[in-house]
Coordinates of C-alpha atoms in Angstrom, one line a residue:
Q266 CA 32.6 14.4 -41.4
V267 CA 29.1 12.8 -39.8
Q268 CA 28.3 11.5 -36.8
V269 CA 24.9 9.4 -36.4
V270 CA 23.6 8.2 -33.6
E271 CA 20.3 6.6 -33.0
S272 CA 18.6 5.2 -30.0
G273 CA 15.4 3.5 -28.6
G274 CA 15.4 0.1 -28.8
G275 CA 14.7 -2.6 -26.2
L276 CA 12.4 -5.5 -25.5
V277 CA 8.9 -5.3 -26.6
Q278 CA 6.1 -7.6 -26.8
P279 CA 4.2 -8.9 -30.1
G280 CA 1.9 -6.3 -31.2
G281 CA 3.5 -3.6 -29.5
S282 CA 5.1 -0.4 -30.5
L283 CA 8.3 1.5 -30.5
R284 CA 10.0 4.4 -31.4
L285 CA 13.4 4.7 -32.4
S286 CA 15.4 8.1 -32.9
C287 CA 17.9 9.5 -34.8
V288 CA 20.1 12.4 -34.9
A289 CA 22.8 13.1 -37.5
S290 CA 25.4 16.2 -36.9
G291 CA 28.6 17.3 -38.6
S292 CA 28.9 18.4 -42.1
I293 CA 25.6 17.2 -43.6
T294 CA 25.2 19.7 -46.3
S295 CA 25.6 16.4 -49.0
I296 CA 22.6 14.5 -47.3
N297 CA 19.5 14.4 -48.8
A298 CA 18.2 11.5 -47.3
M299 CA 18.3 9.1 -44.1
G300 CA 17.4 5.6 -44.1
W301 CA 17.1 2.7 -41.4
Y302 CA 18.2 -0.5 -41.7
R303 CA 18.0 -3.8 -39.8
Q304 CA 20.8 -6.5 -39.2
A305 CA 19.3 -10.2 -37.9
P306 CA 21.1 -13.3 -37.2
G307 CA 20.4 -15.4 -40.5
K308 CA 19.1 -12.7 -42.7
Q309 CA 20.8 -10.4 -45.1
R310 CA 21.1 -6.6 -44.0
E311 CA 18.1 -5.1 -44.8
L312 CA 17.0 -1.6 -45.7
V313 CA 13.8 -0.5 -44.0
A314 CA 12.9 2.9 -44.7
V315 CA 13.9 5.7 -46.2
A316 CA 13.0 9.7 -46.0
T317 CA 14.2 12.1 -48.4
S318 CA 14.5 16.0 -47.8
A319 CA 12.1 16.4 -50.3
G320 CA 9.3 14.8 -48.2
S321 CA 9.5 11.3 -50.0
T322 CA 9.2 8.2 -48.1
N323 CA 10.0 4.7 -49.3
Y324 CA 9.4 1.1 -47.2
A325 CA 10.4 -2.5 -47.4
D326 CA 7.6 -5.0 -48.0
S327 CA 8.1 -6.3 -44.8
V328 CA 7.1 -3.3 -42.9
K329 CA 4.7 -1.4 -44.9
G330 CA 1.7 -0.5 -43.1
R331 CA 3.2 -1.0 -39.8
F332 CA 6.6 1.4 -39.4
T333 CA 6.7 5.0 -40.4
I334 CA 9.6 7.3 -41.2
S335 CA 9.7 11.0 -40.2
R336 CA 12.2 13.6 -40.0
D337 CA 11.4 17.1 -38.4
N338 CA 14.7 18.6 -40.2
A339 CA 18.0 17.5 -41.6
K340 CA 19.3 15.9 -38.8
N341 CA 16.3 14.0 -37.0
V342 CA 14.5 11.0 -38.1
Y343 CA 12.3 8.9 -36.6
L344 CA 11.1 5.3 -37.2
Q345 CA 7.9 4.5 -35.7
M346 CA 7.1 0.6 -35.1
N347 CA 3.8 -0.5 -35.0
S348 CA 2.2 -3.8 -34.6
L349 CA 5.4 -5.5 -33.9
K350 CA 6.5 -8.9 -34.8
P351 CA 8.7 -11.5 -33.5
E352 CA 10.6 -11.3 -36.8
D353 CA 11.2 -7.9 -36.4
T354 CA 13.8 -8.6 -34.2
A355 CA 17.2 -7.1 -35.0
V356 CA 19.8 -4.5 -34.8
Y357 CA 18.4 -1.3 -36.2
Y358 CA 21.0 1.3 -38.0
C359 CA 20.6 4.7 -38.7
T360 CA 22.1 6.1 -41.9
A361 CA 22.5 9.2 -43.3
G362 CA 23.5 9.5 -47.2
R363 CA 22.1 10.2 -50.6
K364 CA 19.3 9.2 -52.8
Y365 CA 19.4 9.6 -56.4
R366 CA 17.3 7.9 -59.0
G367 CA 15.5 6.0 -56.8
T368 CA 18.4 4.4 -55.3
Y369 CA 19.5 5.1 -51.4
Y370 CA 23.0 5.3 -50.8
P371 CA 24.0 5.5 -46.8
D372 CA 27.3 7.4 -46.3
D373 CA 27.4 7.3 -42.8
W374 CA 26.2 4.5 -39.9
G375 CA 25.1 4.9 -36.7
Q376 CA 26.3 1.9 -33.8
G377 CA 22.7 0.3 -33.8
T378 CA 20.2 -0.5 -31.6
R379 CA 18.7 -3.6 -30.6
V380 CA 15.1 -4.3 -31.2
T381 CA 13.9 -7.6 -29.1
V382 CA 10.0 -8.5 -29.8
S383 CA 9.3 -11.6 -27.9
S384 CA 6.6 -12.5 -25.6

């Protein structure tokens, strides 16, 4: 049983920045990666960024160069979002899971935090 809680969403102007935070608790022995997804109206759910316990990171093309995922330990992960665009508007979900042979498999999901980028 793993519980995931994310926070930090809000309303921000285009070009602004926001940092999302996530904490995973419970039985996390099987977790070796954490990732951020987002869901926007009219769009398919998208995997935004993944960080593994080994230190590797991976980003969707849509956010490369603007977003940074980081982990301070196996329980805490952050998503620094810079140069935000209106198309970044979505509900963002933190997940805990596993990465194997280049693919991320989310096992546990947070409740979501809403990010709105608008002038």
